[in-house]
mmCIF file of C-alpha atoms and ligand atoms in Angstrom:
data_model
loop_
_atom_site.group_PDB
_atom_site.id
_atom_site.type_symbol
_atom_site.label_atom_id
_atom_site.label_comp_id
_atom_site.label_asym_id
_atom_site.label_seq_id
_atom_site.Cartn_x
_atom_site.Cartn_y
_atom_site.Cartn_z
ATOM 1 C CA UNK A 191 -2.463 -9.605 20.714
ATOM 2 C CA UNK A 192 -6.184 -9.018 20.764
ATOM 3 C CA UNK A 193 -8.825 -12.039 20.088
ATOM 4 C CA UNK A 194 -10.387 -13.017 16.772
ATOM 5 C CA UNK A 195 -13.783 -11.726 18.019
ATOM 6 C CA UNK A 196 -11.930 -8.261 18.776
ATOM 7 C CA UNK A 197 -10.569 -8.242 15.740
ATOM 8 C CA UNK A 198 -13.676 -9.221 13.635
ATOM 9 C CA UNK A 199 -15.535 -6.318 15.412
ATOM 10 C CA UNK A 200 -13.217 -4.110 15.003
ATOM 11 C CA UNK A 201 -13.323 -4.688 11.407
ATOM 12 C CA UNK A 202 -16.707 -4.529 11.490
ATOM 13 C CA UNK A 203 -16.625 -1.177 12.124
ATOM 14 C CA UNK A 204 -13.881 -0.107 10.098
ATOM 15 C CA UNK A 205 -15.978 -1.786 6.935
ATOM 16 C CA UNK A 206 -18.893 0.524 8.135
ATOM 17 C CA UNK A 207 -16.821 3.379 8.080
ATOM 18 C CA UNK A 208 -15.204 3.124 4.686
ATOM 19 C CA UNK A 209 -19.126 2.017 3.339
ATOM 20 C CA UNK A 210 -20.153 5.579 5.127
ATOM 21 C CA UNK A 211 -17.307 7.339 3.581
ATOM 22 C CA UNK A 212 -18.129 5.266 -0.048
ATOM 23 C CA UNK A 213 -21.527 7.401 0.629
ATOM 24 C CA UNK A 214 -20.605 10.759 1.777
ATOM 25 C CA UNK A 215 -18.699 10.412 -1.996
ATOM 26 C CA UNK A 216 -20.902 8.681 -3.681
ATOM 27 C CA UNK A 217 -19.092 5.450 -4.250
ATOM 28 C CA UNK A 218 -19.578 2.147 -4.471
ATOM 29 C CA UNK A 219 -18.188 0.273 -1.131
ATOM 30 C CA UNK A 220 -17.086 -2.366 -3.843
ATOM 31 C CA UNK A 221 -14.261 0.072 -5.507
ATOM 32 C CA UNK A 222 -12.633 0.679 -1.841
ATOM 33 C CA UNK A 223 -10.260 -2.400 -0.429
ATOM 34 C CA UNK A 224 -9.315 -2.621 3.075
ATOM 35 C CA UNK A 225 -5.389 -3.563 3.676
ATOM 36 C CA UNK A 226 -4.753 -5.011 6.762
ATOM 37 C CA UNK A 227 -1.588 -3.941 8.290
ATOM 38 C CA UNK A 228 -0.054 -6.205 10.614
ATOM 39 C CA UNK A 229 3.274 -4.614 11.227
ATOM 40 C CA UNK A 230 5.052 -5.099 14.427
ATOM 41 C CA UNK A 231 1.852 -8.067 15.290
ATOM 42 C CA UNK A 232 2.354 -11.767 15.176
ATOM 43 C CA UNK A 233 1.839 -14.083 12.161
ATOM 44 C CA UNK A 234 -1.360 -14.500 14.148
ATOM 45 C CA UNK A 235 -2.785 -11.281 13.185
ATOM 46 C CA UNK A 236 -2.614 -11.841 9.177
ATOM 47 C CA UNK A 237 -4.227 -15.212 9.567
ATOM 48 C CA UNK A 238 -7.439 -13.083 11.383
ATOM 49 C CA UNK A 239 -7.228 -10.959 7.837
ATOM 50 C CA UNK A 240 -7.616 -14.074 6.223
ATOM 51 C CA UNK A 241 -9.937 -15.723 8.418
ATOM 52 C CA UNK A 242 -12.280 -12.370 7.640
ATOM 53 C CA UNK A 243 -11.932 -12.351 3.777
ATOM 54 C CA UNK A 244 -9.198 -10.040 3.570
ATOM 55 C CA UNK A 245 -7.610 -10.513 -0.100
ATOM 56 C CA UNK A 246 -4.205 -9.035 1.513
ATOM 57 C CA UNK A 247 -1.879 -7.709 4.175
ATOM 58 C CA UNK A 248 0.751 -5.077 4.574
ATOM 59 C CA UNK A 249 4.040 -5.285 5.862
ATOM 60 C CA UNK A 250 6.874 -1.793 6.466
ATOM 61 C CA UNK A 251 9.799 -4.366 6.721
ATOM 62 C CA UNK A 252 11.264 -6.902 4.500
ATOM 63 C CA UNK A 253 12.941 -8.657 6.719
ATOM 64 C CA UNK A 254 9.719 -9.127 9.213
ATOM 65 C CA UNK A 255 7.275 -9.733 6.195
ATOM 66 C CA UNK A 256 9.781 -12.925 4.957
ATOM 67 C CA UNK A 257 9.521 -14.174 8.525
ATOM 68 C CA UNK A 258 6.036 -14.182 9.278
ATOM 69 C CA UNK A 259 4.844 -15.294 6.437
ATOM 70 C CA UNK A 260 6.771 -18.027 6.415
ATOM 71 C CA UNK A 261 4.920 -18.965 9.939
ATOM 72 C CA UNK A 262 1.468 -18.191 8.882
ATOM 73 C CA UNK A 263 -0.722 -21.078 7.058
ATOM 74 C CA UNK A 264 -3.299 -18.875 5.960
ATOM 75 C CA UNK A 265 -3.484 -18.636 2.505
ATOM 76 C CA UNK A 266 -3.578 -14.496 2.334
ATOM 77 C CA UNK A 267 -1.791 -11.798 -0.255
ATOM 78 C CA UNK A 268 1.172 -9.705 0.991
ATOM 79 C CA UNK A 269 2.473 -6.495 0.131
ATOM 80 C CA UNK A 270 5.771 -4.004 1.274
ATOM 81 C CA UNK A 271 4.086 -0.895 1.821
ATOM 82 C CA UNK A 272 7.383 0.185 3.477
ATOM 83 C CA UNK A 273 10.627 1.780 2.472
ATOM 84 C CA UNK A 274 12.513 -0.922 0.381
ATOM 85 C CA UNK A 275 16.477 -0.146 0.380
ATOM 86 C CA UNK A 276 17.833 -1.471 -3.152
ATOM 87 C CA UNK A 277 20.188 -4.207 -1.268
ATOM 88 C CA UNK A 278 16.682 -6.399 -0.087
ATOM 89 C CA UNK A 279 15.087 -5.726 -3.758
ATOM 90 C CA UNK A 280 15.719 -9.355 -4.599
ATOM 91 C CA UNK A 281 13.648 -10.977 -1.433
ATOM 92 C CA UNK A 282 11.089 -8.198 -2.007
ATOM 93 C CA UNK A 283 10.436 -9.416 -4.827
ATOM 94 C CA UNK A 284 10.453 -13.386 -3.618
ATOM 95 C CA UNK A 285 8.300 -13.067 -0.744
ATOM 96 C CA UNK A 286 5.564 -10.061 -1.396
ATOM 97 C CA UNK A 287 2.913 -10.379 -3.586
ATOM 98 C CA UNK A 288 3.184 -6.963 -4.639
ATOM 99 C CA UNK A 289 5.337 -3.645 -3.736
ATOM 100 C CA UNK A 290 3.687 -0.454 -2.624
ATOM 101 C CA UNK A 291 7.012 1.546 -2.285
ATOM 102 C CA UNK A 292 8.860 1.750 -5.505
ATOM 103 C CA UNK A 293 10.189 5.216 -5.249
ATOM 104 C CA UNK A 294 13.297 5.276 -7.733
ATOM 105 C CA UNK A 295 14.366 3.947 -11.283
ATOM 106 C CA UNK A 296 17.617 2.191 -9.154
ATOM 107 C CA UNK A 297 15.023 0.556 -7.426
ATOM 108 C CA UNK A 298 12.439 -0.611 -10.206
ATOM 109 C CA UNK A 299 16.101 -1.853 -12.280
ATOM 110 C CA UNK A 300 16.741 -4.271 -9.376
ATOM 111 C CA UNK A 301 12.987 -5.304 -8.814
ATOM 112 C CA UNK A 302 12.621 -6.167 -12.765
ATOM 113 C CA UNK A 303 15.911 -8.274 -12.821
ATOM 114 C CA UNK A 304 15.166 -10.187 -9.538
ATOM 115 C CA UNK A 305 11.644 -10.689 -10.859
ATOM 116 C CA UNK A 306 13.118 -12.048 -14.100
ATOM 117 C CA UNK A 307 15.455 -14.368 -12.809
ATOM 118 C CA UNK A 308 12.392 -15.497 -10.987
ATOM 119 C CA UNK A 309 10.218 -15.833 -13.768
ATOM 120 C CA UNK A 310 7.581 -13.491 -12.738
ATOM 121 C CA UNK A 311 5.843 -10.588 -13.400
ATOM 122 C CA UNK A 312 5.561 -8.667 -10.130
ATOM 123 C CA UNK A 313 2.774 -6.124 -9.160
ATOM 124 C CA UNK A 314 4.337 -2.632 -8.008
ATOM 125 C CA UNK A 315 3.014 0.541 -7.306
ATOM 126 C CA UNK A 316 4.470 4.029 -7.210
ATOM 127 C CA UNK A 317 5.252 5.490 -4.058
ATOM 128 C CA UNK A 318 5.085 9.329 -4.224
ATOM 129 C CA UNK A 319 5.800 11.895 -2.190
ATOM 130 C CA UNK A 320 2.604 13.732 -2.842
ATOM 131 C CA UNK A 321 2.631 16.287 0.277
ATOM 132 C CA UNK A 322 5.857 17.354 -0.462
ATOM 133 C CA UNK A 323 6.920 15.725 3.011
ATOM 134 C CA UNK A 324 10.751 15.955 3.576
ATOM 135 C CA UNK A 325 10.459 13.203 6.647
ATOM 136 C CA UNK A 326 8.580 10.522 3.386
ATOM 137 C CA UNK A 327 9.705 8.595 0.859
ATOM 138 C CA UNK A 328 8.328 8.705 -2.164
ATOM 139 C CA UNK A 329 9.121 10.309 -5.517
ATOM 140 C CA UNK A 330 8.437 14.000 -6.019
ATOM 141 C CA UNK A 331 5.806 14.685 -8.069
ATOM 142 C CA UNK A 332 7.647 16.314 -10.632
ATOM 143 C CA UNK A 333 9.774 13.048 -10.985
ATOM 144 C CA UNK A 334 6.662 10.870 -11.558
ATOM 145 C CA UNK A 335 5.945 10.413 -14.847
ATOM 146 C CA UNK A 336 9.641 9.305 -15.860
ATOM 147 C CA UNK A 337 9.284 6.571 -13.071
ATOM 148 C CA UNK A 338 6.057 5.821 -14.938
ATOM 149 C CA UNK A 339 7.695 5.808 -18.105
ATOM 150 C CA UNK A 340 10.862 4.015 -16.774
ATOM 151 C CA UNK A 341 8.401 1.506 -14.858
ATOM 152 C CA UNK A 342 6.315 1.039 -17.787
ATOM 153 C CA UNK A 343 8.933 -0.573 -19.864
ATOM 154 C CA UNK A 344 10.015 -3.378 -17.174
ATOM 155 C CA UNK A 345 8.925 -6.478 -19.023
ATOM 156 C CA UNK A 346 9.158 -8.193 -15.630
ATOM 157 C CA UNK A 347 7.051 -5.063 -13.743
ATOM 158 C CA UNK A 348 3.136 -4.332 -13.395
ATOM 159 C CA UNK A 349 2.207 -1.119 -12.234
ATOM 160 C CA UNK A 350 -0.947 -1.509 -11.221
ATOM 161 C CA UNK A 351 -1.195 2.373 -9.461
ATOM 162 C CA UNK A 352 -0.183 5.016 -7.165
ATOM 163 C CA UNK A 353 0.635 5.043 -3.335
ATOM 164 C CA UNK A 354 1.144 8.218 -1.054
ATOM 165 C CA UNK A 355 1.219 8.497 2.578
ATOM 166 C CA UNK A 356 -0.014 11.730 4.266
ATOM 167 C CA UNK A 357 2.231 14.154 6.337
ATOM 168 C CA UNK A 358 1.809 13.776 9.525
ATOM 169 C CA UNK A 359 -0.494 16.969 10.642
ATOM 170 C CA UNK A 360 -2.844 18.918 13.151
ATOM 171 C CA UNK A 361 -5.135 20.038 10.280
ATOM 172 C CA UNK A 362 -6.917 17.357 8.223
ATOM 173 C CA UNK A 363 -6.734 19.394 5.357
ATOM 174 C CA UNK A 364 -3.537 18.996 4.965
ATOM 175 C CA UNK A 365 -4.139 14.965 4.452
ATOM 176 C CA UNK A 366 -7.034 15.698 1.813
ATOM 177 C CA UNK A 367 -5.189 18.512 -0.372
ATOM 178 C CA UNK A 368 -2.530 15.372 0.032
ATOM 179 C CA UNK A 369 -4.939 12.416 -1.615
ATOM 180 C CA UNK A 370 -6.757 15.398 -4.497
ATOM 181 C CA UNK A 371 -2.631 16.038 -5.393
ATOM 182 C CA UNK A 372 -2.029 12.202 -5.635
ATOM 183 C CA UNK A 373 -5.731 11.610 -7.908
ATOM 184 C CA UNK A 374 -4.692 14.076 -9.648
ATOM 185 C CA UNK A 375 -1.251 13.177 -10.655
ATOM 186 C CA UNK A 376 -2.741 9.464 -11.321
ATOM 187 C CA UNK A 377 -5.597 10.663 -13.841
ATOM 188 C CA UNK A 378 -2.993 13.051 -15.024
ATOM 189 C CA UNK A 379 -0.568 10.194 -16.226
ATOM 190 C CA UNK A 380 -3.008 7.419 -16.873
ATOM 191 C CA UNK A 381 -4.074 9.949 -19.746
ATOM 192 C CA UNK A 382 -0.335 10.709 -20.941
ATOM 193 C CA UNK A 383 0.412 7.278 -20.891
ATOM 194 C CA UNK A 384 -3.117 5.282 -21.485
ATOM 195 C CA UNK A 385 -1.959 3.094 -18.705
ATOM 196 C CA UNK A 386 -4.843 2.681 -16.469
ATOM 197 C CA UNK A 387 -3.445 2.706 -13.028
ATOM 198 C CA UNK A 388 -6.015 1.575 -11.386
ATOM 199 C CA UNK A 389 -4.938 1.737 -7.643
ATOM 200 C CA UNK A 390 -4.667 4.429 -5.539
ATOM 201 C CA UNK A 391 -3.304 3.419 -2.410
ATOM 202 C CA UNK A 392 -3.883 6.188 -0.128
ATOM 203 C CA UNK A 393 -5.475 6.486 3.674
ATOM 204 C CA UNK A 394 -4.131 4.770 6.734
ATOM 205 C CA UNK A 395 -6.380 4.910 10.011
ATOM 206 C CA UNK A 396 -6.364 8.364 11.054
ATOM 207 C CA UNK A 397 -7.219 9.797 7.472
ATOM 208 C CA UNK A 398 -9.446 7.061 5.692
ATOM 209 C CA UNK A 399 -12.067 9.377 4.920
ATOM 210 C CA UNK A 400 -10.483 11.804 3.595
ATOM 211 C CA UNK A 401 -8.580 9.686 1.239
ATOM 212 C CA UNK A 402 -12.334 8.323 0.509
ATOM 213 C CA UNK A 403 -13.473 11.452 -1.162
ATOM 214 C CA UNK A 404 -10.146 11.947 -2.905
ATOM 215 C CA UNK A 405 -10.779 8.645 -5.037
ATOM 216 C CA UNK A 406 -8.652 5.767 -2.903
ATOM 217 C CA UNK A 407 -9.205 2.639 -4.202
ATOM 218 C CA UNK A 408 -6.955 0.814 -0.871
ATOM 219 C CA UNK A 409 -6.804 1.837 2.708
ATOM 220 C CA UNK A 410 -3.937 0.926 4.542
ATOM 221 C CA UNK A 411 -5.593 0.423 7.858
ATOM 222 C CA UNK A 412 -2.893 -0.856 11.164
ATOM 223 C CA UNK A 413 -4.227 0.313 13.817
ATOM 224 C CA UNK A 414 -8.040 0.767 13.760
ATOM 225 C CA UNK A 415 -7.473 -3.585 13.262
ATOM 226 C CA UNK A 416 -5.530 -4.483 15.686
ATOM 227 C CA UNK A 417 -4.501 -1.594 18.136
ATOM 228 C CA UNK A 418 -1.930 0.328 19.439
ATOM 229 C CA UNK A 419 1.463 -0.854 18.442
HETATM 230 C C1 PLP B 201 1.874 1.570 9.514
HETATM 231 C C2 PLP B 201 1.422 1.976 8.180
HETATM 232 C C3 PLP B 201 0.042 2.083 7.889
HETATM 233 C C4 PLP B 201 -1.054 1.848 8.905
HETATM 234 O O1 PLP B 201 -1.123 2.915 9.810
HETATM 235 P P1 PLP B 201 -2.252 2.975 10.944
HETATM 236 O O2 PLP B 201 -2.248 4.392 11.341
HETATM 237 O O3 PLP B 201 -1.811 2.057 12.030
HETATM 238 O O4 PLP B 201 -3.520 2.535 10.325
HETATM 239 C C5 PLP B 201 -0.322 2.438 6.597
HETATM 240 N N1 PLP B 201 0.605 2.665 5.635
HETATM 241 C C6 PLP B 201 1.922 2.565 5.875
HETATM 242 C C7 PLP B 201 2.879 2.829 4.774
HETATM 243 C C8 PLP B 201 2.380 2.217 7.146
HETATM 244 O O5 PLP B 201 3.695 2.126 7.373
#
């Protein structure tokens, strides 16, 4: 595990990066939130995010999310940006703040009934597949707006926006015809629907900028924070 200094210049520089990127498009750095993802680190690295002024991190696993935050003091967001499997909806939805990866109406059923018997409203967004990726989760496109429509009548749901994640590629166009497909299919919807959907959770650390240009409103940012894992 690196050191707080390490980790405070290292998001330094990732700040700088999205704030050049936020130029290049014309953006205001203030419309662009950086995620800290602290998979696969110790508890230790999500109090650093807080420690900075990060609103939130980002967990892949339920199971490892539930654990360390239950270890970490700081008082700091989390969100499942990771595959949720229907049978851990219900701790999902106890222990994150807000889930990234609803991909299916079976799942968005068992998150609105947990989050009911809970009494709260919980904050999801839409995971979909929008490079057509056969190794991703994630909705198809064409599937979208009857999620939407499906998610939009959970009275225990919030959908605040759209997530995607990139196929893994040589070409870097591939990522940014990726995050245009993925604005597109948000602006698309918020029209049909009037919902505003808001976030568009898109760019990890390899692919930030591109997902810059294309409108993302949250980078998902692991390893440019902490390292290798
Ligand atoms: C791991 C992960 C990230 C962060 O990836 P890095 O390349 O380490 O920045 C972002 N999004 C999701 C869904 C992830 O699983």
């Amino acid at each position: 595990m690196i050191t707080y200094e390490e980790f405070k210049s290292r998001a330094d520089a990732v700040r700088a990066q999205i704030a050049a990127a936020c130029a290049r498009a014309g953006r205001d750095p203030a419309e662009v939130e950086l995620l800290a993802v602290t998979k696969t680190h110790a508890a230790a690295a999500a109090e650093f995010a807080a420690r900075y002024g990060l609103r939130a991190v980002g967990e892949n696993r339920v199971q490892e999310g539930v654990e360390k935050r239950a270890q970490c003091a700081a008082p700091i967001a989390w969100e499942l940006i990771g595959h949720l499997q229907s049978n851990k909806a219900k701790l999902a939805a106890a222990h994150f703040d807000r889930v990234q990866s609803v991909d299916s109406e079976k799942l968005l059923n068992q998150l609105d009934r947990a989050a009911g018997e809970l009494g709260k409203t919980l904050p999801v967004l839409l995971q979909i597949n929008a490079g057509h990726d056969p190794a991703k989760f994630g909705a198809e496109p064409a599937d979208a707006p009857r999620l939407l429509d499906a998610a939009l009548a959970k009275p225990h749901l919030r959908v605040d926006g759209l997530m995607t994640i990139a196929p893994l590629a040589d070409d870097p166009a591939v990522a940014a015809r990726t995050f245009a497909h993925l604005r597109e299919i948000r602006d698309r919807l918020a029209a049909q629907t009037g919902a505003p959907l808001r976030e568009l959770s898109m760019g990890m650390s390899g692919d930030l900028d591109a997902a810059i240009a294309a409108g993302s409103t949250l980078v998902r940012v692991g390893t440019a924070l902490f390292g290798e894992r």
